[in-house]
Short mmCIF file of C-alpha atoms in Angstrom, two decimals:
data_model
loop_
_atom_site.label_atom_id
_atom_site.label_comp_id
_atom_site.label_asym_id
_atom_site.label_seq_id
_atom_site.Cartn_x
_atom_site.Cartn_y
_atom_site.Cartn_z
CA MET A 1 18.16 -14.49 -23.10
CA GLU A 2 15.95 -13.18 -24.85
CA ILE A 3 14.23 -10.37 -22.39
CA SER A 4 10.73 -12.48 -21.89
CA GLU A 5 13.55 -15.33 -20.63
CA ILE A 6 14.81 -12.69 -18.22
CA PHE A 7 11.15 -11.67 -16.50
CA LYS A 8 10.55 -15.92 -16.21
CA VAL A 9 13.03 -16.17 -14.19
CA LEU A 10 13.65 -12.20 -12.26
CA THR A 11 10.45 -12.47 -11.34
CA PRO A 12 10.48 -15.34 -8.03
CA ILE A 13 13.24 -13.12 -6.58
CA LEU A 14 12.34 -10.53 -6.93
CA ILE A 15 8.90 -11.33 -5.27
CA ILE A 16 11.26 -12.97 -2.56
CA ILE A 17 13.85 -9.45 -2.48
CA THR A 18 10.83 -7.38 -2.11
CA TYR A 19 9.31 -9.15 0.61
CA LEU A 20 12.05 -9.54 2.78
CA SER A 21 13.42 -5.75 1.86
CA ALA A 22 9.86 -4.73 2.24
CA PHE A 23 8.61 -6.26 5.21
CA LYS A 24 9.80 -7.35 9.15
CA GLY A 25 7.91 -10.06 11.23
CA GLY A 26 5.35 -10.24 8.69
CA LYS A 27 4.59 -6.90 8.30
CA PRO A 28 5.04 -4.04 6.08
CA THR A 29 7.98 -1.58 7.95
CA CYS A 30 8.97 1.70 6.75
CA ASN A 31 12.57 1.32 6.29
CA ARG A 32 14.00 2.00 2.92
CA PHE A 33 9.91 3.41 2.02
CA ILE A 34 11.35 4.62 -1.80
CA ILE A 35 13.33 1.62 -2.18
CA ASN A 36 10.20 -0.58 -1.43
CA TYR A 37 7.58 1.10 -3.67
CA PHE A 38 9.72 1.10 -6.52
CA LEU A 39 10.97 -3.09 -5.98
CA TYR A 40 6.63 -3.82 -5.81
CA LEU A 41 6.42 -1.16 -8.77
CA LEU A 42 9.23 -3.17 -11.01
CA THR A 43 8.11 -6.91 -9.57
CA SER A 44 4.97 -5.72 -10.89
CA PHE A 45 5.80 -5.25 -13.87
CA SER A 46 8.03 -8.59 -14.45
CA ILE A 47 5.48 -10.73 -13.31
CA PHE A 48 3.42 -8.20 -15.86
CA PHE A 49 5.35 -9.59 -18.77
CA THR A 50 5.64 -13.13 -17.40
CA ALA A 51 2.43 -13.25 -17.65
CA MET A 52 1.96 -12.18 -21.06
CA LYS A 53 4.89 -14.74 -22.04
CA VAL A 54 1.95 -17.69 -20.60
CA TYR A 55 -0.25 -16.68 -22.84
CA GLU A 56 1.41 -17.17 -24.96
CA GLU A 57 2.97 -20.10 -24.85
CA LYS A 58 -0.04 -21.38 -24.12
CA ASP A 59 -0.54 -20.24 -26.72
CA MET A 60 -4.65 -18.80 -25.11
CA LYS A 61 -7.06 -17.53 -27.50
CA VAL A 62 -7.90 -13.31 -27.21
CA ASN A 63 -11.29 -12.50 -28.33
CA LYS A 64 -13.72 -9.71 -27.61
CA PRO A 65 -15.77 -11.36 -26.13
CA VAL A 66 -13.21 -12.93 -23.65
CA VAL A 67 -12.49 -9.73 -23.60
CA MET A 68 -15.04 -7.25 -22.30
CA VAL A 69 -15.44 -9.59 -19.67
CA LEU A 70 -12.33 -9.57 -18.16
CA SER A 71 -12.36 -5.55 -18.42
CA LEU A 72 -15.36 -5.77 -16.49
CA THR A 73 -13.91 -7.73 -13.92
CA TRP A 74 -10.33 -5.95 -13.50
CA ILE A 75 -12.82 -2.86 -12.79
CA LEU A 76 -15.00 -4.39 -10.49
CA LEU A 77 -11.39 -5.86 -9.29
CA THR A 78 -10.25 -2.32 -8.33
CA ILE A 79 -13.35 -1.24 -7.38
CA SER A 80 -13.24 -3.10 -4.49
CA PHE A 81 -9.25 -3.10 -4.34
CA VAL A 82 -9.65 0.36 -2.86
CA PHE A 83 -12.83 -0.57 -0.30
CA ILE A 84 -11.13 -3.48 0.82
CA LYS A 85 -8.23 -3.70 3.84
CA ASN A 86 -7.25 -7.00 5.01
CA MET A 87 -3.53 -6.85 3.44
CA TYR A 88 -3.22 -10.26 2.72
CA LEU A 89 -6.53 -10.42 0.58
CA GLN A 90 -5.45 -7.28 -1.45
CA HIS A 91 -2.16 -8.46 -2.59
CA LEU A 92 -4.42 -11.27 -3.77
CA ILE A 93 -6.67 -9.00 -5.61
CA PHE A 94 -3.79 -6.64 -6.99
CA LEU A 95 -1.92 -10.31 -8.53
CA ALA A 96 -5.44 -11.05 -10.06
CA ILE A 97 -4.83 -7.16 -11.77
CA VAL A 98 -2.11 -7.48 -13.39
CA LEU A 99 -2.60 -10.86 -14.99
CA ILE A 100 -5.73 -9.89 -15.59
CA LEU A 101 -4.08 -6.99 -17.52
CA ALA A 102 -1.74 -9.26 -18.64
CA TYR A 103 -3.54 -11.07 -21.32
CA LEU A 104 -5.43 -7.82 -22.22
CA GLN A 105 -2.60 -5.94 -23.43
CA ARG A 106 -1.57 -9.79 -25.96
CA TYR A 107 -4.59 -8.32 -27.62
CA TYR A 108 -4.06 -4.24 -27.65
CA LEU A 109 -0.23 -5.56 -28.41
CA GLN A 110 -1.91 -7.79 -31.74
CA THR A 111 -2.58 -4.52 -33.50
CA ILE A 112 0.65 -3.03 -32.90
CA ASP A 113 4.03 -3.62 -35.48
CA LYS A 114 7.37 -4.54 -33.03
CA GLU A 115 9.07 -1.57 -34.04
CA VAL A 116 6.49 1.18 -32.63
CA ILE A 117 6.34 -0.77 -29.75
CA GLU A 118 9.74 0.48 -29.13
CA GLU A 119 9.50 3.96 -30.34
CA THR A 120 7.10 3.59 -27.66
CA LEU A 121 9.42 1.68 -25.09
CA LYS A 122 12.46 4.07 -25.85
CA LYS A 123 9.99 7.96 -25.53
CA MET A 124 8.11 6.49 -23.01
CA MET A 125 11.68 5.73 -20.00
CA ILE A 126 12.26 8.96 -21.01
CA ILE A 127 8.99 11.14 -20.23
CA ILE A 128 8.62 8.76 -16.80
CA LEU A 129 12.10 10.34 -15.86
CA LEU A 130 11.95 13.65 -16.65
CA CYS A 131 8.23 13.49 -15.51
CA ALA A 132 10.05 12.23 -11.46
CA LEU A 133 12.41 15.37 -12.02
CA ILE A 134 9.82 18.00 -12.61
CA ALA A 135 7.50 16.42 -9.81
CA ILE A 136 10.75 16.40 -6.95
CA LYS A 137 11.64 19.70 -8.90
CA PHE A 138 8.67 21.98 -7.89
CA PRO A 139 6.61 19.50 -5.35
CA GLN A 140 4.54 22.89 -4.60
CA TYR A 141 2.79 22.50 -7.68
CA MET A 142 1.91 18.57 -6.77
CA ASN A 143 -1.31 19.96 -4.90
CA ASP A 144 -5.11 18.67 -5.12
CA SER A 145 -5.81 20.97 -7.08
CA LEU A 146 -3.51 19.39 -10.33
CA LEU A 147 -5.30 15.82 -9.04
CA MET A 148 -8.88 17.30 -10.17
CA ILE A 149 -7.47 19.14 -12.61
CA LEU A 150 -6.37 15.67 -13.90
CA ILE A 151 -9.19 14.13 -12.90
CA PHE A 152 -11.70 16.32 -14.63
CA GLY A 153 -9.58 15.69 -17.27
CA LEU A 154 -9.34 11.72 -17.88
CA LEU A 155 -13.33 11.72 -17.12
CA PHE A 156 -13.95 14.11 -20.80
CA VAL A 157 -11.04 11.86 -22.42
CA ILE A 158 -13.74 8.82 -21.30
CA LEU A 159 -16.53 10.33 -22.37
CA PHE A 160 -14.35 11.56 -25.12
CA ARG A 161 -13.36 8.67 -26.98
CA ILE A 162 -16.98 6.37 -26.15
CA LEU A 163 -18.49 9.40 -28.33
CA ASP A 164 -15.53 9.26 -30.98
CA ILE A 165 -15.95 5.18 -30.86
CA PHE A 166 -20.28 5.24 -32.04
CA LEU A 167 -20.05 8.06 -33.55
CA PHE A 168 -16.67 9.67 -35.39
CA ASP A 169 -15.59 6.53 -36.36
CA LYS A 170 -12.63 7.43 -34.38
CA LYS A 171 -11.89 10.36 -35.79
CA TYR A 172 -10.72 12.13 -33.01
CA ASN A 173 -8.37 8.97 -32.37
CA ASP A 174 -4.76 10.52 -32.30
CA MET A 175 -5.75 14.39 -30.37
CA ILE A 176 -7.60 12.18 -27.61
CA SER A 177 -4.53 9.84 -27.20
CA MET A 178 -2.07 12.89 -27.15
CA VAL A 179 -4.56 14.37 -24.88
CA SER A 180 -4.19 11.58 -22.64
CA VAL A 181 -0.35 11.47 -23.31
CA PHE A 182 -0.41 14.05 -20.74
CA LEU A 183 -2.31 12.97 -18.34
CA PHE A 184 -1.47 10.65 -17.77
CA SER A 185 2.36 11.85 -17.11
CA GLY A 186 0.28 13.94 -14.80
CA LEU A 187 -0.76 11.75 -12.57
CA ILE A 188 2.46 10.46 -12.40
CA MET A 189 4.09 13.94 -11.69
CA TYR A 190 1.78 13.83 -8.76
CA ASP A 191 1.80 9.66 -7.65
CA THR A 192 5.95 9.83 -7.03
CA ASN A 193 5.16 13.63 -4.68
CA ARG A 194 2.78 11.23 -3.36
CA VAL A 195 5.00 8.37 -2.39
CA ILE A 196 7.53 10.89 -1.78
CA ASN A 197 5.56 12.56 1.01
CA ALA A 198 4.08 9.20 2.18
CA ALA A 199 8.09 8.13 2.33
CA LYS A 200 8.80 11.14 4.95
CA GLU A 201 5.17 10.36 7.36
CA CYS A 202 6.09 6.62 7.17
CA ARG A 203 9.49 7.91 8.42
CA ILE A 204 8.16 10.07 11.36
CA SER A 205 4.45 8.17 12.38
CA GLY A 206 6.58 4.72 12.28
CA GLY A 207 3.64 3.19 10.94
CA SER A 208 2.74 0.22 8.73
CA PRO A 209 2.30 1.01 5.45
CA ASN A 210 0.30 0.32 2.44
CA TYR A 211 2.78 0.54 -0.51
CA LEU A 212 -0.19 -1.63 -3.10
CA ASP A 213 -2.03 1.87 -2.18
CA HIS A 214 0.45 3.63 -4.32
CA VAL A 215 1.81 0.90 -7.25
CA LEU A 216 -1.11 0.11 -8.62
CA ASP A 217 -2.12 3.79 -8.91
CA MET A 218 1.57 4.24 -10.71
CA PHE A 219 0.98 1.27 -12.60
CA LEU A 220 -1.91 1.73 -13.84
CA ASN A 221 -0.37 5.75 -14.99
CA ILE A 222 2.21 4.18 -17.16
CA LYS A 223 0.32 1.27 -18.50
CA ASN A 224 -1.90 3.52 -19.99
CA LEU A 225 0.73 5.96 -20.84
CA PHE A 226 1.80 3.07 -23.03
CA ILE A 227 -0.77 2.11 -25.01
CA ASN A 228 -1.86 6.57 -25.36
CA LEU A 229 2.06 6.89 -26.44
CA SER A 230 1.97 4.51 -29.02
CA ASP A 231 -1.40 5.54 -30.11
CA VAL A 232 -0.27 8.79 -30.70
CA LEU A 233 2.88 7.14 -32.59
CA GLU A 234 1.79 4.62 -34.97
CA ASP A 235 -0.28 7.22 -36.80
#
């Protein structure tokens, strides 16, 4: 059975397991916070890969106008996600974001060799593991100062990439992608530490956690890490 087919079977199972583990009486629980977080993250990527497979089977056309509209849509949905507090509506918006990103990813993967994708996934797993270990070993460095540096770095990268596309014909694409790899690796470290702290606070306060706040950040970090790392390895 292909990996994509496995995800199609695994996705509904993961959704059920995640709900049973992360919810109690219809409300999110602090019990097993770290486990629930990883279940949410795994379920998100399972939905993501399943959607990509379904789009492929349905032979859904991928073209630039649709990509532009969907790119704007997911940005607006991501912004609205931050301000909406209703838990059920947040889950629906998050699902829509994942489904849109799965479509956009198909457009991006059209230009990448299969061997590059496999090599990217291998190196990305190593990077994520190292980032998690660093976050656990050196939590004192995972602070607001690091976050500000990473955010300003990303803003600079976005601006420089736009200039590179329109003024320099992607002359500095590799350099920008390399810098982006380090920036998103830093965000993975920061968000890993943030999840660990959230788990501790949740156990102390006994409140109602919002797993999606953490999951969306990490989902986007990993996705962007993959895109930029594949750019670096492709050349």
